[in-house]
Each structure stands twice: as C-alpha cells, then as structure tokens.
CSV table of N, CA, C and O in Angstrom, one decimal:
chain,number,residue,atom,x,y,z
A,19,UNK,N,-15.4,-1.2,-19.9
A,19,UNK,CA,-15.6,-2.3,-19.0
A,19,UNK,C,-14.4,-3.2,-19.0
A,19,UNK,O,-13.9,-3.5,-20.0
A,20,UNK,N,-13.8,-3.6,-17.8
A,20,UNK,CA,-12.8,-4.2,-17.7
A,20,UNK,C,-13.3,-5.9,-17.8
A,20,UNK,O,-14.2,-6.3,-17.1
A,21,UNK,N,-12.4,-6.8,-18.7
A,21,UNK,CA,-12.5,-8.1,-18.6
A,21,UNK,C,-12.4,-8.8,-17.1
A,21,UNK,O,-11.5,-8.6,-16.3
A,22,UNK,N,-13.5,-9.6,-16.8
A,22,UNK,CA,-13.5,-10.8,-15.8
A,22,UNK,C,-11.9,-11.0,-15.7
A,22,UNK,O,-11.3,-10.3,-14.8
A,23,UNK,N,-10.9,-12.1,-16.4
A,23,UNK,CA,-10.3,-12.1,-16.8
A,23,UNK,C,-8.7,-11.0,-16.0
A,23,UNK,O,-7.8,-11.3,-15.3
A,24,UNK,N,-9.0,-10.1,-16.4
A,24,UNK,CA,-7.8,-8.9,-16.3
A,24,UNK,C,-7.8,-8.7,-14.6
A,24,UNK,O,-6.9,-8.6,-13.8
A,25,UNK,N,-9.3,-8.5,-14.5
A,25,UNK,CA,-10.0,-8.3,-13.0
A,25,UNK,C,-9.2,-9.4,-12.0
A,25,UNK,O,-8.7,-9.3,-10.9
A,26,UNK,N,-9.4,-10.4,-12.7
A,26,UNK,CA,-9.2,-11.3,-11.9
A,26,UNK,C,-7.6,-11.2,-11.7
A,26,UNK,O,-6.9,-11.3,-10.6
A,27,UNK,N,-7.2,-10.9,-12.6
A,27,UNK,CA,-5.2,-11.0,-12.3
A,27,UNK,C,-5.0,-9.7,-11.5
A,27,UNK,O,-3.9,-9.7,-10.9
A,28,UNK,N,-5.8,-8.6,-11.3
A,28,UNK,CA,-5.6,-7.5,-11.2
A,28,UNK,C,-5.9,-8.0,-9.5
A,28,UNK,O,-5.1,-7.5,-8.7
A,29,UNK,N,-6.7,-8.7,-9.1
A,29,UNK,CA,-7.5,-8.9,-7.8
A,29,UNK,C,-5.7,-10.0,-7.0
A,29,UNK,O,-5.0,-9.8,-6.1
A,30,UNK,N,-5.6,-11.0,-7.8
A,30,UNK,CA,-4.3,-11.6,-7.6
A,30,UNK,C,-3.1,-11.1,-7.1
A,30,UNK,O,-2.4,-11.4,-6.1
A,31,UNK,N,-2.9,-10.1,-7.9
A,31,UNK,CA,-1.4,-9.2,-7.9
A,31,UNK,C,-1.7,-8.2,-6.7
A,31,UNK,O,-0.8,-7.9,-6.0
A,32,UNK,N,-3.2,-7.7,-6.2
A,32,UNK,CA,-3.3,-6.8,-5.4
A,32,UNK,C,-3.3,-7.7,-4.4
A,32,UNK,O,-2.9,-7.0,-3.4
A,33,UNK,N,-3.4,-8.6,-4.1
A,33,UNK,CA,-3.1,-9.5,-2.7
A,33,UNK,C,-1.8,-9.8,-2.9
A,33,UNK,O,-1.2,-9.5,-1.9
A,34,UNK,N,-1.1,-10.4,-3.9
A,34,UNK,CA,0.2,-10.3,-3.8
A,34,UNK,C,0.7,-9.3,-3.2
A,34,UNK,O,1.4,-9.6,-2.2
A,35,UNK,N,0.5,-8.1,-3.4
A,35,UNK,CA,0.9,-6.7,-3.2
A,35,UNK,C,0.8,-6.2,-1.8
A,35,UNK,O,1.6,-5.5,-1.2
A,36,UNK,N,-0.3,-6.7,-1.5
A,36,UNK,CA,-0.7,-6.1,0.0
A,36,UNK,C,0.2,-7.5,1.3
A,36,UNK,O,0.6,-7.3,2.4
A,37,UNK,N,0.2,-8.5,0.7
A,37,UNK,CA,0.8,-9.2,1.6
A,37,UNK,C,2.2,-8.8,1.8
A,37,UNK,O,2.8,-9.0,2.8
A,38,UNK,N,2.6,-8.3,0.5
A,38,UNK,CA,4.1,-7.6,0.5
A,38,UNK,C,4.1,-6.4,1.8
A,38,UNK,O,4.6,-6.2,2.9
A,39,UNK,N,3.3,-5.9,0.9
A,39,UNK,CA,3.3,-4.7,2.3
A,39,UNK,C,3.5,-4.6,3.7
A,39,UNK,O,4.1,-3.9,4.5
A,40,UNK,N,2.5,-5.9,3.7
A,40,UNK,CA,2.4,-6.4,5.7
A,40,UNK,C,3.4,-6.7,5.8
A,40,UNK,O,3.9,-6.1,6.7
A,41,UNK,N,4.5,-7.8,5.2
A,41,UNK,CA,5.6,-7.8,5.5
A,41,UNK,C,6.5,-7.3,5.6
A,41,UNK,O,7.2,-7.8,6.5
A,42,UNK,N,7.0,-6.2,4.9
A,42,UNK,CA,7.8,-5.0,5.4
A,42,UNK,C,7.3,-4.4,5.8
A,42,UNK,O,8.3,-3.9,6.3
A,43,UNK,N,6.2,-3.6,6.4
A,43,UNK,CA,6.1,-3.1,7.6
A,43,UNK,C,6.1,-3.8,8.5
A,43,UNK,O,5.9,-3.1,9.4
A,44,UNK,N,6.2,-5.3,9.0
A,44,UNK,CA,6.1,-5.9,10.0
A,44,UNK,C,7.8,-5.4,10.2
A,44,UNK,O,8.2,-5.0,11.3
A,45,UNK,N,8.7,-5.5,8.8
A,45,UNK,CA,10.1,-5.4,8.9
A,45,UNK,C,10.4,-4.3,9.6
A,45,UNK,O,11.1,-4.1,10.6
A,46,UNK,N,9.8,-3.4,8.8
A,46,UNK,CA,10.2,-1.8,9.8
A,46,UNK,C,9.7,-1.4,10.6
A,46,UNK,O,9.8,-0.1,10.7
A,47,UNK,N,8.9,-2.2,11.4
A,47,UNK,CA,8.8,-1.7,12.6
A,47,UNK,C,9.7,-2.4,13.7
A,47,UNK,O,9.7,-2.1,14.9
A,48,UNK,N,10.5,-3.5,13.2
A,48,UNK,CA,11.8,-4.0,14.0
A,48,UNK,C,13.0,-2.7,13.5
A,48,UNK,O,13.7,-2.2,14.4
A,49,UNK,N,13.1,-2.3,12.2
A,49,UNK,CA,14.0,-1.1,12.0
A,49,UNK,C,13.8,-0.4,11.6
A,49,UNK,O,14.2,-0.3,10.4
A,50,UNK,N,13.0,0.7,12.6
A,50,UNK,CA,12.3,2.2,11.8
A,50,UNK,C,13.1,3.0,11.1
A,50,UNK,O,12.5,3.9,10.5
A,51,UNK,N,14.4,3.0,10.8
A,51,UNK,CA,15.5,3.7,10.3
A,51,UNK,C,15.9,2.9,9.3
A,51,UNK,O,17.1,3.0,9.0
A,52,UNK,N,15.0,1.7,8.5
A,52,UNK,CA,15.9,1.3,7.5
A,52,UNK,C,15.2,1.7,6.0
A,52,UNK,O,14.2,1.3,5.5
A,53,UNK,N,16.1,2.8,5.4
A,53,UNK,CA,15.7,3.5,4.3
A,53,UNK,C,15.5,2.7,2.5
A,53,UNK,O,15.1,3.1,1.4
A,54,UNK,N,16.0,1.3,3.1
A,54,UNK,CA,15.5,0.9,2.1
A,54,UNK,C,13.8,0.2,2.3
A,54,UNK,O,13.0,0.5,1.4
A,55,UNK,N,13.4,-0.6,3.3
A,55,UNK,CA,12.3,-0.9,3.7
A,55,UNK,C,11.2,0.1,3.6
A,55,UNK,O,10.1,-0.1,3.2
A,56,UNK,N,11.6,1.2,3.9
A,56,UNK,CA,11.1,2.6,3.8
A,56,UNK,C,10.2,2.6,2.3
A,56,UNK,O,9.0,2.4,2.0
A,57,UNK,N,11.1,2.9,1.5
A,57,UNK,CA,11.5,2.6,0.0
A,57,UNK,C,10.4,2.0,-0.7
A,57,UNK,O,9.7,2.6,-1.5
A,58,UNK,N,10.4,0.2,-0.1
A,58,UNK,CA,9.8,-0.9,-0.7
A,58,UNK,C,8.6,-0.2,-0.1
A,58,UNK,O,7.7,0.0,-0.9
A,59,UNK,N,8.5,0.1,0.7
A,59,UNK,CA,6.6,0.3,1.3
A,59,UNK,C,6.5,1.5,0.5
A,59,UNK,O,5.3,1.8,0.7
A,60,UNK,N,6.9,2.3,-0.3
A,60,UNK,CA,6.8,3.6,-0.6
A,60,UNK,C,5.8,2.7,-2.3
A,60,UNK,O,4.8,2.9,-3.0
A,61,UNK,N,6.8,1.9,-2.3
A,61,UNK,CA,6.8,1.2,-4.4
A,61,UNK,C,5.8,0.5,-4.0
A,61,UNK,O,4.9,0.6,-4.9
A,62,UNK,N,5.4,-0.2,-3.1
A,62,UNK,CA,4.1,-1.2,-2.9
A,62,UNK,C,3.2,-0.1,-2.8
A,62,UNK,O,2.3,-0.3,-3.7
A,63,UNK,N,3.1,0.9,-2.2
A,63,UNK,CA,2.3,1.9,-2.4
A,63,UNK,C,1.6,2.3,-3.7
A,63,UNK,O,0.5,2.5,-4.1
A,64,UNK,N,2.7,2.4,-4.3
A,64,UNK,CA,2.6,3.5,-5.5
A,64,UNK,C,2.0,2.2,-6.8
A,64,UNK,O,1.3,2.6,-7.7
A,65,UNK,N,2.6,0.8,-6.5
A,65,UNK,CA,2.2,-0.2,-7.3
A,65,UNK,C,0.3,-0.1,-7.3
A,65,UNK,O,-0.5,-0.3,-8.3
A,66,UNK,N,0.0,0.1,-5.8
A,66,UNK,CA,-1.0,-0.2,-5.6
A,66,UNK,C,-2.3,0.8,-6.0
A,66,UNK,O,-3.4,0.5,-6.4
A,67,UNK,N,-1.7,2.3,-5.6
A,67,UNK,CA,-2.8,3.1,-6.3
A,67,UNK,C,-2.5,2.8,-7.9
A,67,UNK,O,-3.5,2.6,-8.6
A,68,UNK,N,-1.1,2.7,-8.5
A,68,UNK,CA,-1.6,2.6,-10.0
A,68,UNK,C,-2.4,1.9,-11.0
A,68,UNK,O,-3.0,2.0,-12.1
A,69,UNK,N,-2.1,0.4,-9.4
A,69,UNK,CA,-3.7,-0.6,-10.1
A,69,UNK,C,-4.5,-0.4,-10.2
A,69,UNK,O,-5.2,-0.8,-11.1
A,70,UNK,N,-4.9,0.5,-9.0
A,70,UNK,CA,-6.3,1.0,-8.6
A,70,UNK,C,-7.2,1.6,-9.9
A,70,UNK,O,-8.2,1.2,-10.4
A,71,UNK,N,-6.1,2.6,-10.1
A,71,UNK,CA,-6.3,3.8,-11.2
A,71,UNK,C,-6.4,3.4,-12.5
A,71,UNK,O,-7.2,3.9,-13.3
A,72,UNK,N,-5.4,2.3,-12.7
A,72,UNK,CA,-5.6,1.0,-14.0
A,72,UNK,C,-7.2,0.6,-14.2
A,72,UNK,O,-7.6,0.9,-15.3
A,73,UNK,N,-7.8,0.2,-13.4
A,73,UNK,CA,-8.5,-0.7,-13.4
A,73,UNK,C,-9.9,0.6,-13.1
A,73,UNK,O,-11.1,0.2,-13.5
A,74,UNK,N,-9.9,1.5,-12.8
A,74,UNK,CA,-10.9,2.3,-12.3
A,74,UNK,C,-11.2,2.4,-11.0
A,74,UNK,O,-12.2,3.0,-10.8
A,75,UNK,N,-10.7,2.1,-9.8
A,75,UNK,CA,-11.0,2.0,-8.5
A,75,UNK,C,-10.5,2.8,-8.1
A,75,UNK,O,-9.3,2.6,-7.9
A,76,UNK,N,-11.0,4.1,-7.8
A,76,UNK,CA,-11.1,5.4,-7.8
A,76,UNK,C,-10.5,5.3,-6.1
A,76,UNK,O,-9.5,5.7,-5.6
A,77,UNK,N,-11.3,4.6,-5.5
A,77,UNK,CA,-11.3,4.5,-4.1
A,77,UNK,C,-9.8,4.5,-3.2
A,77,UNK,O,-9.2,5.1,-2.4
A,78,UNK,N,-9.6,3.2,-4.0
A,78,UNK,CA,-8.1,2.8,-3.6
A,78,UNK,C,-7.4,3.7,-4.3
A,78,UNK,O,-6.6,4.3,-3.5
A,79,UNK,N,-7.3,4.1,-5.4
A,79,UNK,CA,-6.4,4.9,-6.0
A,79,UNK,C,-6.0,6.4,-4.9
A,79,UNK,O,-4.9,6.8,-4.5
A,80,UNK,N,-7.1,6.9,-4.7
A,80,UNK,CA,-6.5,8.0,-3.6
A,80,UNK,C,-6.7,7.6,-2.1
A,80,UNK,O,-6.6,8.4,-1.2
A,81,UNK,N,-6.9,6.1,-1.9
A,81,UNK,CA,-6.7,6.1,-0.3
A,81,UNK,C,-4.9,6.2,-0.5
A,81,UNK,O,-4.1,7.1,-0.1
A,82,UNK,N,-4.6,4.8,-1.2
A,82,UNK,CA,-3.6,4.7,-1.5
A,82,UNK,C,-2.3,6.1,-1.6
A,82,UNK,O,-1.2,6.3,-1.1
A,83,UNK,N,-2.8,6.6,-2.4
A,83,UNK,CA,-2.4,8.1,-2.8
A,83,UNK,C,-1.8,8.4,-1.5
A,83,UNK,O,-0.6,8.3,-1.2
A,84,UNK,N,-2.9,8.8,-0.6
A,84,UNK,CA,-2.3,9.4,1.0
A,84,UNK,C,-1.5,8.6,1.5
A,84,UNK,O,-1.1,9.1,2.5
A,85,UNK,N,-1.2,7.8,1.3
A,85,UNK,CA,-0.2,6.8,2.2
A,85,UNK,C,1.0,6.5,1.8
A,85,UNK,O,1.9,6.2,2.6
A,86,UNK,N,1.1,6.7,0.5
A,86,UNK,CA,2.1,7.2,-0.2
A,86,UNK,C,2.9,8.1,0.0
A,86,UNK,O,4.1,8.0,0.3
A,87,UNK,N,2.0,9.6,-0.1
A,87,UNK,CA,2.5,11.0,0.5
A,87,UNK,C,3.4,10.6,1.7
A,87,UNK,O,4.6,11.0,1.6
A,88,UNK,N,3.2,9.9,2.6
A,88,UNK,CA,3.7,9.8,4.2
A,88,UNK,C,4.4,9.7,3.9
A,88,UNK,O,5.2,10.6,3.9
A,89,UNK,N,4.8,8.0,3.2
A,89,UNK,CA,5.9,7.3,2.5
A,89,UNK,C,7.2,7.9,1.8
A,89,UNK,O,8.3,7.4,1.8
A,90,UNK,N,6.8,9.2,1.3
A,90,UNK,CA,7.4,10.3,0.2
A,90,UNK,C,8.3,10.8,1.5
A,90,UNK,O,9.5,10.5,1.5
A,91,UNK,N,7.6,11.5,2.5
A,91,UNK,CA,7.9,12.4,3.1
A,91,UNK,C,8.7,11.7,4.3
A,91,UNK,O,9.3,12.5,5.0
A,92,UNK,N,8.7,10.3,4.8
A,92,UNK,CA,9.7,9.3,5.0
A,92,UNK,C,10.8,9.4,4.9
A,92,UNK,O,11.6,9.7,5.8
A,93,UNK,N,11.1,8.9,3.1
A,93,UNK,CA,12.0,9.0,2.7
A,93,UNK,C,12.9,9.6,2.3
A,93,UNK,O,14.1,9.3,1.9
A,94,UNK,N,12.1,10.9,2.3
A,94,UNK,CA,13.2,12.5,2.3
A,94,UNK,C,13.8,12.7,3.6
A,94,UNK,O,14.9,13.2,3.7
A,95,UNK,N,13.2,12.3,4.6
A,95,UNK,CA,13.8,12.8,6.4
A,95,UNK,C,13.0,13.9,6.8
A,95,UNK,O,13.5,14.9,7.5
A,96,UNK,N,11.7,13.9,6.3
A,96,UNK,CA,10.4,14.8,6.9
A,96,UNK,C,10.0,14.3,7.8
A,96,UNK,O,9.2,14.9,8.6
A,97,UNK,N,10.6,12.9,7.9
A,97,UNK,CA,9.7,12.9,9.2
A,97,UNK,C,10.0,11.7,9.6
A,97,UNK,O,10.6,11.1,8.7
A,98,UNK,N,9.7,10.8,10.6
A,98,UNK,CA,10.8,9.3,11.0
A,98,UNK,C,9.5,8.3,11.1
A,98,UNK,O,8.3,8.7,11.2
A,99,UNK,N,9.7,7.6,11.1
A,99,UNK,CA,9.0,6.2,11.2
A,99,UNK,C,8.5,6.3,12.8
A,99,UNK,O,9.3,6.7,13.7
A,100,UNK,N,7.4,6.0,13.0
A,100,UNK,CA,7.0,5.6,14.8
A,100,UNK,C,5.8,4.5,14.9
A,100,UNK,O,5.1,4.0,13.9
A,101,UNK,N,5.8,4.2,16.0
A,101,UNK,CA,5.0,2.5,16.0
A,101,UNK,C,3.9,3.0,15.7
A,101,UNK,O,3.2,2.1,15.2
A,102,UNK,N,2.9,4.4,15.8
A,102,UNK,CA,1.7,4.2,15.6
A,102,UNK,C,1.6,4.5,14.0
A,102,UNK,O,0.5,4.4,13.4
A,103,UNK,N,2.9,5.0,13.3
A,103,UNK,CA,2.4,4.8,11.9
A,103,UNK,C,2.2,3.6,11.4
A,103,UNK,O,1.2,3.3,10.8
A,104,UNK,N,3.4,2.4,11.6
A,104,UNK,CA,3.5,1.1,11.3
A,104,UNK,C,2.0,0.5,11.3
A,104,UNK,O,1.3,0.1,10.3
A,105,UNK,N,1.5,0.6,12.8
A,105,UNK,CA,0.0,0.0,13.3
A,105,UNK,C,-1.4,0.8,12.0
A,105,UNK,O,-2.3,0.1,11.5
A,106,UNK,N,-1.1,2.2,11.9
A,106,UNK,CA,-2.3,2.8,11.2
A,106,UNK,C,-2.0,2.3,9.4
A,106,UNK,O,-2.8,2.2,8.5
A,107,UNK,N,-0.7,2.2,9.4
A,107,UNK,CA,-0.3,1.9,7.8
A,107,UNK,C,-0.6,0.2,7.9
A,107,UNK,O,-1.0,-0.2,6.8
A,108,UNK,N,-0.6,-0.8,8.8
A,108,UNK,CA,-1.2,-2.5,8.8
A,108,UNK,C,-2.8,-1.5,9.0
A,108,UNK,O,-3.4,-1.7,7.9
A,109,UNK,N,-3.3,-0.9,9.5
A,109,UNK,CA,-4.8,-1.0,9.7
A,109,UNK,C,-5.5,-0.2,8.3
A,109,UNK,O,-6.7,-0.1,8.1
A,110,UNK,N,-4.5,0.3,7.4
A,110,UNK,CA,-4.8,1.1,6.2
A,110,UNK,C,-4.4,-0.4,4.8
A,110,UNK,O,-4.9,-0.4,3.7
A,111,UNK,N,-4.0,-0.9,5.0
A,111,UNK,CA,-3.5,-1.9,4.7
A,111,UNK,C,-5.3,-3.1,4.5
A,111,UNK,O,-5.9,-3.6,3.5
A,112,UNK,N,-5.4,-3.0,5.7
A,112,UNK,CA,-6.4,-4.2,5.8
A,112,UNK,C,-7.6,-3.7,5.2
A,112,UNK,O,-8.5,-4.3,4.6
A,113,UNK,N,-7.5,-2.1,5.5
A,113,UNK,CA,-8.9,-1.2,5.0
A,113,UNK,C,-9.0,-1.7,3.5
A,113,UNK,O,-10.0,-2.2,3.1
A,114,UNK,N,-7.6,-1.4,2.6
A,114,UNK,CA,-8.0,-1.8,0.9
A,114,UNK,C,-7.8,-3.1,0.8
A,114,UNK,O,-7.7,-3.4,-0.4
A,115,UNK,N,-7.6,-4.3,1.6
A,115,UNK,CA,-7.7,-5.1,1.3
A,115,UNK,C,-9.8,-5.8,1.0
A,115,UNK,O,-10.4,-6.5,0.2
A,116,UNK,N,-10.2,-4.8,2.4
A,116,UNK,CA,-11.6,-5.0,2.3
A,116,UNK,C,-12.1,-3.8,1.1
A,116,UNK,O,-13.1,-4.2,0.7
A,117,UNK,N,-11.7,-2.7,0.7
A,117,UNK,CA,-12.3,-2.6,-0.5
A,117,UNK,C,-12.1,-3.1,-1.7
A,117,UNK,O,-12.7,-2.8,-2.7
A,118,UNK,N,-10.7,-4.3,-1.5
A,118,UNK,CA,-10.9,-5.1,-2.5
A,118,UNK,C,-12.1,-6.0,-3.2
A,118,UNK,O,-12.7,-6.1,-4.3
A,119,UNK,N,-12.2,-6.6,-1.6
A,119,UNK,CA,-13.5,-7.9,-2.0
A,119,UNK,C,-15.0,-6.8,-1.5
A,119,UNK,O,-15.9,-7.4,-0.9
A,120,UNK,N,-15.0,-5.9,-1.7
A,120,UNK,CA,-16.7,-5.4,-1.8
A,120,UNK,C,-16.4,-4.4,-3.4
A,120,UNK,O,-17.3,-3.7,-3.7
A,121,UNK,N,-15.4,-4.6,-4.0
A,121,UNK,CA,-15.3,-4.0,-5.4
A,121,UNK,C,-15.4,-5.3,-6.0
A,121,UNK,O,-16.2,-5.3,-7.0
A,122,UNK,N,-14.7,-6.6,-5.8
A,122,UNK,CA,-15.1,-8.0,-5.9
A,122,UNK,C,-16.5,-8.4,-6.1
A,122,UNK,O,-16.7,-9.2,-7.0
A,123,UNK,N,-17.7,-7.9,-5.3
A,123,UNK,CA,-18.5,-8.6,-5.2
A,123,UNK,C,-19.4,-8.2,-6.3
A,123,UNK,O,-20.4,-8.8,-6.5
C-alpha cells in the first residue's frame, strides 16, 4: 500500500509533468522538426509511465508506454511530427491527466 503522503507528491509531480508536456507540445507544433523538443516530450513520457509503474497505476503506465513508442520512433526519423499527432498526443495528455483524479478519488 502506498502512503497518502508519497501519493500525494506522486499526484504533484504528475501535474507538474503533464503541464510540461502541454507545453512542448504546444512548442512543437510551431517546430515540428525540432529534435530536441521531440526529446523533452519523449523524457516527459517516459517520466510519466515510470511514475505510473512506481506507484502501481498499471493504467497510465502502458497508456503512457504507447506514446512513448511514437516518441522513440520520432526521434530516430521513423517518422515526422504532423498536427494531428500534436492534437491526439494534447488529447492523450488530458486522457491521464483524468485518470489521474479517478485514481485520486
């Protein structure tokens, strides 16, 4: 059983986290070619399933997971940035932010 306590820093850092997110992706979708922004959404990713996985939230840990993969395959030149990824990675975004607060409740 995880402490109230740890939960609660864990619930903090993951909104930290996700607001990071929205922010560079808001960035790269002004510069779909910028391989470092690429990068930071790849590490906000990977921050975020590890919390998941930390903590037991199985859920986020492999939503997260898949969004990742993209992220991976991004940043090798599998494949390029386009506005409907930007839009489904903010609407994947907002999805774990709400399985935050119903893991919350």
């Amino acid at each position: 059983m995880i402490d109230d306590d740890l939960l609660a820093i864990f619930h903090e850092g993951m909104a930290e986290l996700l607001n990071e997110l929205e922010g560079v992706l808001l960035e790269l979708e002004e510069d779909p070619g910028n391989g470092e922004l690429i990068s930071r959404t790849y590490r906000a990713l990977n921050t975020i399933k590890g919390n998941g996985a930390m903590v037991g939230y199985t859920a986020i840990e492999s939503f997260a997971h898949e969004l990742e993969k993209v992220f991976d395959r991004l940043r090798s030149h599998e494949m390029s940035v386009e506005p409907e990824l930007i839009s489904l990675t903010l609407d994947a975004r907002d999805e774990i932010a709400s399985m935050l607060l119903e893991s919350g409740e």
